[in-house]
GROMACS .gro file of C-alpha atoms in nm:
model
  479
    1MET     CA    1  11.724  13.088   9.194
    2ARG     CA    2  12.004  12.914   9.278
    3ILE     CA    3  12.212  13.037   9.603
    4ASP     CA    4  12.563  12.892   9.714
    5LEU     CA    5  12.825  13.088   9.863
    6ASN     CA    6  12.977  13.174   9.503
    7THR     CA    7  12.704  13.325   9.380
    8ILE     CA    8  12.654  13.518   9.710
    9TRP     CA    9  13.047  13.688   9.700
   10LYS     CA   10  12.912  13.823   9.278
   11GLN     CA   11  12.620  14.016   9.472
   12SER     CA   12  12.636  14.362   9.562
   13PRO     CA   13  12.822  14.425   9.904
   14GLN     CA   14  12.531  14.620  10.045
   15ILE     CA   15  12.311  14.214  10.050
   16ILE     CA   16  12.697  14.031  10.217
   17LYS     CA   17  12.715  14.334  10.440
   18GLN     CA   18  12.361  14.272  10.568
   19MET     CA   19  12.392  13.906  10.573
   20TYR     CA   20  12.684  13.983  10.810
   21LYS     CA   21  12.512  14.172  11.013
   22THR     CA   22  12.251  13.959  11.077
   23TYR     CA   23  12.410  13.623  11.129
   24GLU     CA   24  12.666  13.826  11.450
   25TYR     CA   25  12.353  13.939  11.534
   26THR     CA   26  12.094  13.607  11.546
   27ILE     CA   27  12.307  13.364  11.516
   28LYS     CA   28  12.721  13.380  11.647
   29ASP     CA   29  12.559  13.572  11.985
   30ASN     CA   30  12.222  13.389  12.032
   31TYR     CA   31  12.215  13.282  12.353
   32ILE     CA   32  11.957  13.033  12.323
   33ILE     CA   33  12.097  12.905  11.912
   34ASN     CA   34  12.483  12.893  12.112
   35ASN     CA   35  12.367  12.667  12.469
   36ILE     CA   36  12.175  12.442  12.222
   37LEU     CA   37  12.403  12.337  11.927
   38HIS     CA   38  12.730  12.391  12.064
   39ARG     CA   39  12.864  12.447  11.720
   40ILE     CA   40  12.873  12.645  11.426
   41PRO     CA   41  12.584  12.565  11.145
   42LEU     CA   42  12.706  12.461  10.847
   43ASP     CA   43  12.777  12.700  10.558
   44ASN     CA   44  12.471  12.589  10.363
   45GLN     CA   45  12.253  12.675  10.631
   46ILE     CA   46  12.455  13.047  10.747
   47THR     CA   47  12.348  13.088  10.369
   48PHE     CA   48  12.003  13.048  10.403
   49LEU     CA   49  11.957  13.176  10.765
   50THR     CA   50  12.104  13.530  10.640
   51TYR     CA   51  12.029  13.604  10.261
   52PRO     CA   52  11.746  13.866  10.244
   53HIS     CA   53  11.468  13.716  10.146
   54GLU     CA   54  11.094  13.670  10.221
   55GLU     CA   55  11.054  13.373  10.075
   56MET     CA   56  11.358  13.060  10.081
   57LEU     CA   57  11.369  12.662   9.997
   58TYR     CA   58  11.645  12.433  10.149
   59GLY     CA   59  11.735  12.114  10.054
   60GLY     CA   60  11.785  11.936   9.742
   61MET     CA   61  11.980  11.591   9.882
   62ALA     CA   62  11.922  11.413  10.205
   63GLY     CA   63  12.118  11.431  10.522
   64GLY     CA   64  12.223  11.819  10.446
   65GLY     CA   65  12.068  11.967  10.751
   66LYS     CA   66  11.707  12.101  10.616
   67THR     CA   67  11.542  12.012  10.982
   68ASP     CA   68  11.795  12.185  11.171
   69ALA     CA   69  11.794  12.498  10.948
   70LEU     CA   70  11.438  12.526  10.969
   71LEU     CA   71  11.449  12.497  11.305
   72LEU     CA   72  11.693  12.789  11.414
   73GLY     CA   73  11.534  13.006  11.166
   74ALA     CA   74  11.275  12.992  11.385
   75LEU     CA   75  11.495  13.065  11.695
   76GLN     CA   76  11.714  13.375  11.504
   77TYR     CA   77  11.459  13.636  11.687
   78VAL     CA   78  11.306  13.440  11.996
   79GLU     CA   79  11.520  13.680  12.260
   80GLU     CA   80  11.457  13.983  12.545
   81LYS     CA   81  11.739  14.200  12.275
   82HIS     CA   82  11.480  14.218  11.937
   83ILE     CA   83  11.240  14.355  12.207
   84PRO     CA   84  11.197  14.731  12.054
   85ALA     CA   85  11.265  14.976  12.331
   86ASP     CA   86  10.900  15.123  12.380
   87GLN     CA   87  10.778  14.814  12.476
   88ASN     CA   88  10.806  14.528  12.701
   89LYS     CA   89  10.692  14.205  12.497
   90LEU     CA   90  10.824  14.060  12.162
   91THR     CA   91  10.573  14.059  11.901
   92TYR     CA   92  10.714  13.729  11.700
   93ASP     CA   93  10.506  13.424  11.682
   94ALA     CA   94  10.696  13.139  11.465
   95LEU     CA   95  10.528  12.784  11.331
   96ILE     CA   96  10.729  12.543  11.204
   97LEU     CA   97  10.440  12.294  10.981
   98ARG     CA   98  10.407  11.895  10.895
   99ARG     CA   99  10.177  11.681  10.676
  100THR     CA  100  10.039  11.434  10.950
  101LEU     CA  101  10.065  11.465  11.297
  102ASP     CA  102  10.274  11.112  11.261
  103ASP     CA  103  10.548  11.321  11.062
  104LEU     CA  104  10.546  11.587  11.332
  105GLU     CA  105  10.584  11.348  11.615
  106MET     CA  106  10.795  11.087  11.479
  107PRO     CA  107  11.173  11.038  11.666
  108ASN     CA  108  11.421  11.316  11.591
  109ALA     CA  109  11.178  11.467  11.354
  110ILE     CA  110  11.122  11.901  11.347
  111LEU     CA  111  10.947  11.858  11.725
  112ASP     CA  112  11.113  11.595  11.852
  113ARG     CA  113  11.472  11.793  11.755
  114ALA     CA  114  11.322  12.120  11.959
  115LYS     CA  115  11.259  11.965  12.241
  116GLN     CA  116  11.607  11.769  12.248
  117TRP     CA  117  11.679  12.141  12.189
  118LEU     CA  118  11.473  12.332  12.400
  119LEU     CA  119  11.357  12.151  12.718
  120PRO     CA  120  11.663  12.165  12.924
  121LEU     CA  121  11.631  12.547  12.884
  122GLU     CA  122  11.316  12.570  13.066
  123ASP     CA  123  11.471  12.515  13.433
  124THR     CA  124  11.647  12.878  13.349
  125GLY     CA  125  11.361  13.015  13.300
  126LEU     CA  126  11.418  13.135  12.944
  127LEU     CA  127  11.107  12.862  12.802
  128ILE     CA  128  10.817  12.668  12.887
  129TYR     CA  129  10.650  12.431  12.638
  130LYS     CA  130  10.275  12.302  12.668
  131ASP     CA  131  10.277  11.940  12.465
  132LEU     CA  132   9.947  11.975  12.419
  133LYS     CA  133   9.940  12.273  12.230
  134LYS     CA  134  10.231  12.184  12.088
  135LYS     CA  135  10.399  12.535  12.181
  136PHE     CA  136  10.700  12.679  12.345
  137THR     CA  137  10.632  13.009  12.522
  138PHE     CA  138  10.981  13.218  12.541
  139SER     CA  139  11.060  13.487  12.843
  140SER     CA  140  11.052  13.743  12.523
  141GLY     CA  141  10.693  13.714  12.478
  142ALA     CA  142  10.752  13.527  12.153
  143THR     CA  143  10.640  13.177  12.085
  144LEU     CA  144  10.766  12.870  11.849
  145THR     CA  145  10.411  12.644  11.731
  146PHE     CA  146  10.407  12.282  11.583
  147ARG     CA  147  10.132  12.203  11.387
  148TYR     CA  148   9.998  11.965  11.135
  149LEU     CA  149   9.827  12.059  10.786
  150ALA     CA  150   9.629  11.736  10.654
  151HIS     CA  151   9.377  11.890  10.470
  152ASN     CA  152   9.278  12.154  10.289
  153ASN     CA  153   8.991  12.172  10.601
  154ASP     CA  154   9.242  12.270  10.849
  155LEU     CA  155   9.367  12.582  10.667
  156MET     CA  156   9.070  12.720  10.865
  157LYS     CA  157   9.257  12.749  11.179
  158TYR     CA  158   9.475  13.009  11.062
  159GLN     CA  159   9.209  13.241  10.900
  160GLY     CA  160   9.315  13.483  11.181
  161ALA     CA  161   9.681  13.416  11.217
  162GLU     CA  162   9.964  13.690  11.248
  163LEU     CA  163  10.313  13.530  11.202
  164GLN     CA  164  10.680  13.679  11.131
  165TYR     CA  165  10.790  13.285  11.057
  166ILE     CA  166  10.623  13.041  10.936
  167ALA     CA  167  10.819  12.703  10.780
  168PHE     CA  168  10.705  12.410  10.624
  169ASP     CA  169  10.941  12.101  10.715
  170GLU     CA  170  10.897  11.883  10.345
  171LEU     CA  171  10.754  12.129  10.164
  172THR     CA  172  10.668  11.850   9.857
  173GLN     CA  173  10.443  11.670  10.031
  174PHE     CA  174  10.170  12.018  10.067
  175PRO     CA  175   9.989  12.085   9.749
  176GLU     CA  176  10.073  12.433   9.648
  177ASN     CA  177   9.732  12.608   9.762
  178GLN     CA  178   9.784  12.552  10.137
  179TYR     CA  179  10.161  12.701  10.136
  180ASN     CA  180  10.022  12.983   9.959
  181TYR     CA  181   9.711  13.063  10.211
  182LEU     CA  182  10.006  12.983  10.483
  183HIS     CA  183  10.220  13.259  10.285
  184SER     CA  184   9.908  13.540  10.323
  185ARG     CA  185   9.937  13.488  10.680
  186LEU     CA  186  10.257  13.613  10.723
  187ARG     CA  187  10.202  13.994  10.832
  188LYS     CA  188  10.321  14.236  11.093
  189THR     CA  189  10.300  14.609  11.247
  190GLU     CA  190  10.465  14.848  11.124
  191ASP     CA  191  10.673  14.944  11.368
  192ASN     CA  192  10.811  14.560  11.436
  193PRO     CA  193  11.137  14.509  11.319
  194ILE     CA  194  11.166  14.193  11.305
  195PRO     CA  195  11.154  14.054  10.929
  196LEU     CA  196  10.880  13.889  10.774
  197ARG     CA  197  11.008  13.476  10.681
  198MET     CA  198  10.848  13.266  10.479
  199ARG     CA  199  11.058  12.937  10.497
  200ALA     CA  200  11.082  12.563  10.321
  201GLY     CA  201  11.311  12.219  10.340
  202SER     CA  202  11.253  11.948  10.094
  203ASN     CA  203  11.372  11.674   9.868
  204PRO     CA  204  11.266  11.596   9.554
  205GLY     CA  205  10.973  11.368   9.518
  206GLY     CA  206  10.599  11.421   9.693
  207ARG     CA  207  10.249  11.496   9.607
  208GLY     CA  208  10.416  11.839   9.530
  209HIS     CA  209  10.718  11.780   9.341
  210VAL     CA  210  10.632  11.950   9.016
  211TRP     CA  211  10.502  12.268   9.179
  212VAL     CA  212  10.795  12.309   9.384
  213LYS     CA  213  11.057  12.237   9.163
  214ASN     CA  214  10.894  12.512   8.902
  215LYS     CA  215  10.850  12.793   9.218
  216PHE     CA  216  11.158  12.742   9.342
  217ILE     CA  217  11.411  12.507   9.112
  218ASN     CA  218  11.346  12.631   8.761
  219PRO     CA  219  11.617  12.816   8.656
  220ASN     CA  220  11.373  13.172   8.593
  221SER     CA  221  11.281  13.133   8.945
  222SER     CA  222  11.291  13.482   9.100
  223ILE     CA  223  11.275  13.322   9.496
  224PRO     CA  224  11.622  13.157   9.611
  225PHE     CA  225  11.707  12.759   9.690
  226VAL     CA  226  11.956  12.724   9.896
  227PRO     CA  227  12.093  12.319   9.766
  228SER     CA  228  12.221  12.131  10.085
  229SER     CA  229  12.400  11.763  10.036
  230TYR     CA  230  12.476  11.527  10.318
  231LEU     CA  231  12.873  11.503  10.157
  232GLU     CA  232  12.874  11.910  10.315
  233ASN     CA  233  12.721  11.783  10.661
  234ILE     CA  234  13.066  11.719  10.870
  235HIS     CA  235  12.861  11.578  11.152
  236LEU     CA  236  12.778  11.229  10.904
  237ASP     CA  237  12.913  10.942  10.828
  238HIS     CA  238  12.949  10.987  10.481
  239GLU     CA  239  13.056  10.639  10.384
  240GLU     CA  240  12.758  10.513  10.593
  241TYR     CA  241  12.471  10.712  10.522
  242SER     CA  242  12.628  10.662  10.126
  243LYS     CA  243  12.544  10.300  10.201
  244GLN     CA  244  12.175  10.348  10.361
  245LEU     CA  245  12.069  10.565  10.027
  246ASP     CA  246  12.176  10.318   9.843
  247LYS     CA  247  11.943  10.037   9.960
  248LEU     CA  248  11.636  10.254   9.838
  249ASP     CA  249  11.450  10.238   9.527
  250GLU     CA  250  11.651  10.398   9.199
  251LEU     CA  251  11.396  10.690   9.184
  252THR     CA  252  11.392  10.742   9.581
  253ARG     CA  253  11.805  10.718   9.529
  254GLN     CA  254  11.791  11.010   9.280
  255GLN     CA  255  11.603  11.172   9.445
  256LEU     CA  256  11.699  11.202   9.798
  257LYS     CA  257  12.115  11.033   9.732
  258PHE     CA  258  12.182  11.287   9.429
  259GLY     CA  259  11.938  11.569   9.488
  260ASN     CA  260  11.764  11.499   9.133
  261TRP     CA  261  11.432  11.708   9.053
  262ASP     CA  262  11.434  11.596   8.735
  263ALA     CA  263  11.471  11.225   8.759
  264ILE     CA  264  11.220  10.995   8.550
  265ILE     CA  265  11.220  10.612   8.603
  266THR     CA  266  10.968  10.446   8.337
  267ASP     CA  267  11.053  10.115   8.441
  268GLY     CA  268  10.904  10.133   8.798
  269LEU     CA  269  10.933  10.295   9.108
  270LEU     CA  270  10.985   9.958   9.329
  271MET     CA  271  11.174   9.806   9.056
  272ASN     CA  272  11.248   9.695   8.713
  273ARG     CA  273  11.176   9.389   8.595
  274LYS     CA  274  11.571   9.230   8.545
  275GLN     CA  275  11.566   9.314   8.976
  276PHE     CA  276  11.238   9.064   8.960
  277SER     CA  277  11.319   8.815   8.742
  278GLU     CA  278  11.694   8.798   8.949
  279ALA     CA  279  11.429   8.676   9.238
  280LEU     CA  280  11.252   8.398   9.100
  281ILE     CA  281  11.388   8.047   9.216
  282SER     CA  282  11.188   7.716   9.068
  283ALA     CA  283  11.012   7.507   9.355
  284ASP     CA  284  11.317   7.205   9.341
  285THR     CA  285  11.529   7.456   9.482
  286PHE     CA  286  11.351   7.527   9.827
  287LYS     CA  287  11.173   7.131   9.842
  288ASP     CA  288  11.417   7.026  10.106
  289TRP     CA  289  11.455   7.340  10.320
  290ASN     CA  290  11.298   7.343  10.630
  291PRO     CA  291  11.023   7.654  10.720
  292VAL     CA  292  11.051   7.850  11.046
  293TYR     CA  293  10.750   8.074  10.981
  294THR     CA  294  10.464   8.082  10.752
  295ALA     CA  295  10.218   8.406  10.659
  296ILE     CA  296   9.938   8.403  10.424
  297GLY     CA  297   9.798   8.701  10.299
  298VAL     CA  298   9.422   8.762  10.201
  299ASP     CA  299   9.307   9.045  10.020
  300PRO     CA  300   8.923   8.980   9.994
  301ALA     CA  301   8.731   9.152   9.709
  302SER     CA  302   8.625   9.536   9.772
  303THR     CA  303   8.449   9.597   9.464
  304GLY     CA  304   8.320   9.340   9.172
  305GLY     CA  305   8.640   9.398   8.941
  306ASP     CA  306   8.911   9.336   9.243
  307LYS     CA  307   9.004   8.954   9.294
  308PHE     CA  308   8.986   8.778   9.621
  309ALA     CA  309   9.374   8.733   9.643
  310MET     CA  310   9.610   8.483   9.899
  311ALA     CA  311   9.985   8.505   9.925
  312CYS     CA  312  10.168   8.252  10.083
  313LEU     CA  313  10.530   8.392  10.197
  314THR     CA  314  10.734   8.137  10.428
  315TYR     CA  315  11.063   8.201  10.618
  316PHE     CA  316  11.319   7.876  10.592
  317ASP     CA  317  11.584   7.790  10.843
  318ASN     CA  318  11.839   7.941  10.612
  319GLY     CA  319  11.757   8.250  10.620
  320LYS     CA  320  11.539   8.262  10.300
  321LEU     CA  321  11.222   8.453  10.216
  322VAL     CA  322  10.995   8.270   9.960
  323LEU     CA  323  10.674   8.391   9.840
  324VAL     CA  324  10.554   7.943   9.753
  325ASP     CA  325  10.264   8.042   9.610
  326LEU     CA  326   9.992   8.293   9.521
  327ASP     CA  327   9.647   8.239   9.368
  328ALA     CA  328   9.334   8.442   9.290
  329THR     CA  329   8.951   8.426   9.196
  330SER     CA  330   8.699   8.610   9.097
  331SER     CA  331   8.452   8.391   9.244
  332SER     CA  332   8.174   8.592   9.468
  333ASN     CA  333   8.205   8.279   9.680
  334PRO     CA  334   8.573   8.242   9.742
  335GLU     CA  335   8.589   7.971  10.100
  336HIS     CA  336   8.697   7.682   9.893
  337LYS     CA  337   8.965   7.834   9.724
  338LEU     CA  338   9.111   8.001  10.046
  339LYS     CA  339   9.060   7.668  10.212
  340ASP     CA  340   9.223   7.491   9.971
  341PHE     CA  341   9.524   7.734   9.963
  342ILE     CA  342   9.596   7.680  10.333
  343ILE     CA  343   9.614   7.296  10.280
  344ARG     CA  344   9.797   7.300   9.944
  345ASN     CA  345  10.087   7.456  10.143
  346GLN     CA  346  10.009   7.350  10.526
  347ARG     CA  347  10.355   7.180  10.506
  348PHE     CA  348  10.513   7.467  10.511
  349MET     CA  349  10.312   7.514  10.826
  350PRO     CA  350  10.139   7.862  10.863
  351ARG     CA  351  10.046   8.003  11.164
  352VAL     CA  352   9.883   8.308  11.060
  353VAL     CA  353   9.646   8.410  10.789
  354ASN     CA  354   9.570   8.800  10.812
  355PHE     CA  355   9.339   8.979  10.593
  356GLU     CA  356   9.295   9.326  10.485
  357ARG     CA  357   9.045   9.514  10.684
  358GLU     CA  358   8.909   9.724  10.406
  359ALA     CA  359   8.608  10.026  10.566
  360GLY     CA  360   8.304   9.932  10.324
  361SER     CA  361   8.395   9.545  10.268
  362ALA     CA  362   8.116   9.334  10.288
  363PRO     CA  363   7.983   9.180  10.615
  364HIS     CA  364   8.015   8.778  10.567
  365TYR     CA  365   8.355   8.856  10.543
  366ALA     CA  366   8.456   8.986  10.809
  367LEU     CA  367   8.672   8.830  11.033
  368GLN     CA  368   8.433   8.665  11.260
  369TYR     CA  369   8.282   8.483  10.984
  370TRP     CA  370   8.633   8.341  10.901
  371GLN     CA  371   8.675   8.245  11.240
  372ASN     CA  372   8.374   8.049  11.220
  373LEU     CA  373   8.399   7.899  10.900
  374PHE     CA  374   8.750   7.791  10.957
  375ALA     CA  375   8.740   7.729  11.333
  376ASP     CA  376   8.824   7.314  11.226
  377LEU     CA  377   9.095   7.363  11.004
  378SER     CA  378   9.283   7.646  11.208
  379GLY     CA  379   9.246   7.393  11.499
  380ARG     CA  380   9.387   7.091  11.310
  381LEU     CA  381   9.665   7.269  11.172
  382GLY     CA  382   9.778   7.564  11.435
  383PHE     CA  383   9.712   7.890  11.230
  384TYR     CA  384   9.496   8.170  11.371
  385LEU     CA  385   9.310   8.438  11.135
  386MET     CA  386   9.386   8.802  11.219
  387ASP     CA  387   9.305   9.126  10.993
  388THR     CA  388   9.498   9.448  11.004
  389PRO     CA  389   9.317   9.778  10.870
  390ALA     CA  390   9.413   9.913  10.488
  391SER     CA  391   9.423  10.230  10.666
  392SER     CA  392   9.696  10.086  10.888
  393MET     CA  393   9.962  10.028  10.657
  394GLY     CA  394   9.886  10.365  10.443
  395SER     CA  395   9.859  10.317  10.008
  396LYS     CA  396   9.892  10.007   9.802
  397PHE     CA  397  10.272  10.164   9.701
  398ASN     CA  398  10.354  10.230  10.045
  399ARG     CA  399  10.245   9.855  10.190
  400ALA     CA  400  10.470   9.711   9.897
  401TYR     CA  401  10.776   9.918   9.932
  402PRO     CA  402  10.906   9.661  10.221
  403HIS     CA  403  10.927   9.325  10.024
  404ALA     CA  404  10.972   9.522   9.735
  405PHE     CA  405  11.267   9.658   9.881
  406HIS     CA  406  11.352   9.294   9.943
  407VAL     CA  407  11.294   9.138   9.623
  408ARG     CA  408  11.531   9.415   9.496
  409ASN     CA  409  11.820   9.367   9.661
  410GLY     CA  410  11.750   8.922   9.669
  411THR     CA  411  11.671   8.856   9.972
  412MET     CA  412  11.334   8.791   9.928
  413PHE     CA  413  11.270   8.498   9.623
  414ILE     CA  414  10.960   8.430   9.428
  415ASN     CA  415  10.864   8.064   9.318
  416ARG     CA  416  10.850   8.078   8.905
  417ASP     CA  417  10.625   7.773   8.940
  418ILE     CA  418  10.342   7.866   9.118
  419PRO     CA  419  10.041   7.758   8.877
  420ASP     CA  420   9.900   7.951   8.633
  421GLY     CA  421   9.502   8.046   8.691
  422PHE     CA  422   9.282   8.175   8.429
  423SER     CA  423   9.120   8.446   8.362
  424ASP     CA  424   8.690   8.550   8.347
  425MET     CA  425   8.710   8.509   7.974
  426GLY     CA  426   8.897   8.154   8.021
  427GLU     CA  427   9.204   8.230   7.941
  428VAL     CA  428   9.566   8.114   8.107
  429TYR     CA  429   9.650   8.391   8.358
  430SER     CA  430   9.978   8.391   8.559
  431PHE     CA  431  10.013   8.490   8.903
  432VAL     CA  432  10.392   8.561   8.905
  433GLY     CA  433  10.345   8.778   8.572
  434ALA     CA  434  10.058   8.932   8.746
  435LEU     CA  435  10.266   9.003   9.049
  436GLU     CA  436  10.534   9.138   8.878
  437ASN     CA  437  10.366   9.384   8.658
  438GLN     CA  438  10.248   9.441   9.005
  439TYR     CA  439  10.564   9.556   9.104
  440ILE     CA  440  10.631   9.750   8.807
  441TYR     CA  441  10.330   9.965   8.813
  442VAL     CA  442  10.222  10.048   9.131
  443HIS     CA  443  10.230  10.414   9.246
  444PRO     CA  444  10.194  10.594   9.544
  445ASP     CA  445   9.918  10.816   9.324
  446ARG     CA  446   9.666  10.599   9.247
  447SER     CA  447   9.538  10.850   8.945
  448VAL     CA  448   9.906  10.747   8.734
  449MET     CA  449   9.779  10.421   8.762
  450GLY     CA  450   9.549  10.437   8.519
  451ASP     CA  451   9.348  10.181   8.396
  452TYR     CA  452   9.575   9.941   8.503
  453PRO     CA  453   9.347   9.704   8.770
  454SER     CA  454   9.393   9.702   9.104
  455PRO     CA  455   9.678   9.516   9.249
  456ASP     CA  456   9.521   9.220   9.411
  457GLU     CA  457   9.861   8.973   9.433
  458LEU     CA  458  10.042   9.257   9.553
  459ASP     CA  459   9.853   9.348   9.840
  460ALA     CA  460   9.813   8.957   9.922
  461VAL     CA  461  10.193   9.007   9.931
  462SER     CA  462  10.234   9.252  10.158
  463TYR     CA  463   9.951   9.145  10.448
  464ALA     CA  464  10.194   8.795  10.420
  465TYR     CA  465  10.489   9.026  10.505
  466GLU     CA  466  10.316   9.224  10.699
  467GLU     CA  467  10.289   8.945  10.990
  468VAL     CA  468  10.642   8.746  10.914
  469GLN     CA  469  10.883   9.094  10.987
  470LYS     CA  470  10.711   9.099  11.322
  471VAL     CA  471  10.866   8.797  11.416
  472VAL     CA  472  11.136   8.757  11.189
  473THR     CA  473  11.476   8.960  11.297
  474GLY     CA  474  11.589   9.176  11.051
  475LEU     CA  475  11.301   9.201  10.776
  476ALA     CA  476  11.225   9.579  10.901
  477LEU     CA  477  11.385   9.841  10.749
  478THR     CA  478  11.548  10.040  10.881
  479VAL     CA  479  11.613  10.341  10.564
   0.00000   0.00000   0.00000
């Protein structure tokens, strides 16, 4: 049920009266909110905070004030004036959830925002904060706790909880069963006048996109959804924010810039084939360019169906970033192949060979093995060998996202003249063609990739890019 101001004015006078009373009592006259916000909330935020419904979703486009709305909702009932006359302590416990601890503690994310708002009030005696528990306790007795919920096993931590406010920040990152279970923890005693509220904020996209869309966005839904937009956020530079959103891949751009819950991109989430083809250049183009920094990325074969893939990525002194070489082998003994690959690219002066370190990899392919094997060659050519844990870079899609961004935006190029190889069946195998297909089909959900082979070449590029962007200023994404 889509709710906006025009819809509300068509509602019964009783609803409007109740919303006005809620605004006066919990926002306008809220000492804590007025001391931390120093401004009137956005119209859509006020709608979200005052509409009388137990469940609500706020979101759609990026930049619409979701984080502030969820945090303001938690603070509406923390003051002493809400303590019942016959009691000396307020029974009000609020919980705000993010998917992972990193999401929770990211700079300017919801916990960091809460600290910015509330910690200056500690000296006034209005509240205390315990960082170990991620918990604010107010002088009234109310609490606001921040947690992450990465796995279903974490649900047992809330088995005996009694909460009056629960908020999911970025709801589409959660599966439906976790939302439903936490909803069952929403309860209170009969004499508690504070309303029970289940709140969430989210953009389209993410693992929970389908169930969130069906539950809140579907025209037949009876649960209110308050749409938000960066264009309605008077505290943002709209033109600059729009430019930043335009840097996203097309699907994410449709979801975040336009709040499109129905966006479907069939040509690939990272890029389309036209964007890939426009990034291809000939070897003659860069033959006289001077290399500044080169990294070789290696994706070792971890299963029988995987290939041992190698990518050579070079940043030149004219500011161009080029994938100059790519190779892969299904051989169980790839040592000579890698040695030849390094030697044939020595004119680009590689400085590092970065291996993927994946749990369960064969022991003889551990980093020390490669360091010993290439000790003479690395000393002679001046490169060193290292490895990066696969888990530290997220999914294959997440690993590829940064360099795909540069390919589709014309700031990274691919050598169209990389020599072809041969498949296990003796057929000609195009490494450039394989990379193009992998840019197209790789997906955050591996099950969507179906029977496609593992994107080995793409992973090798990711591990090369990981090292180049640490050295070259301006390659790290700011979106």
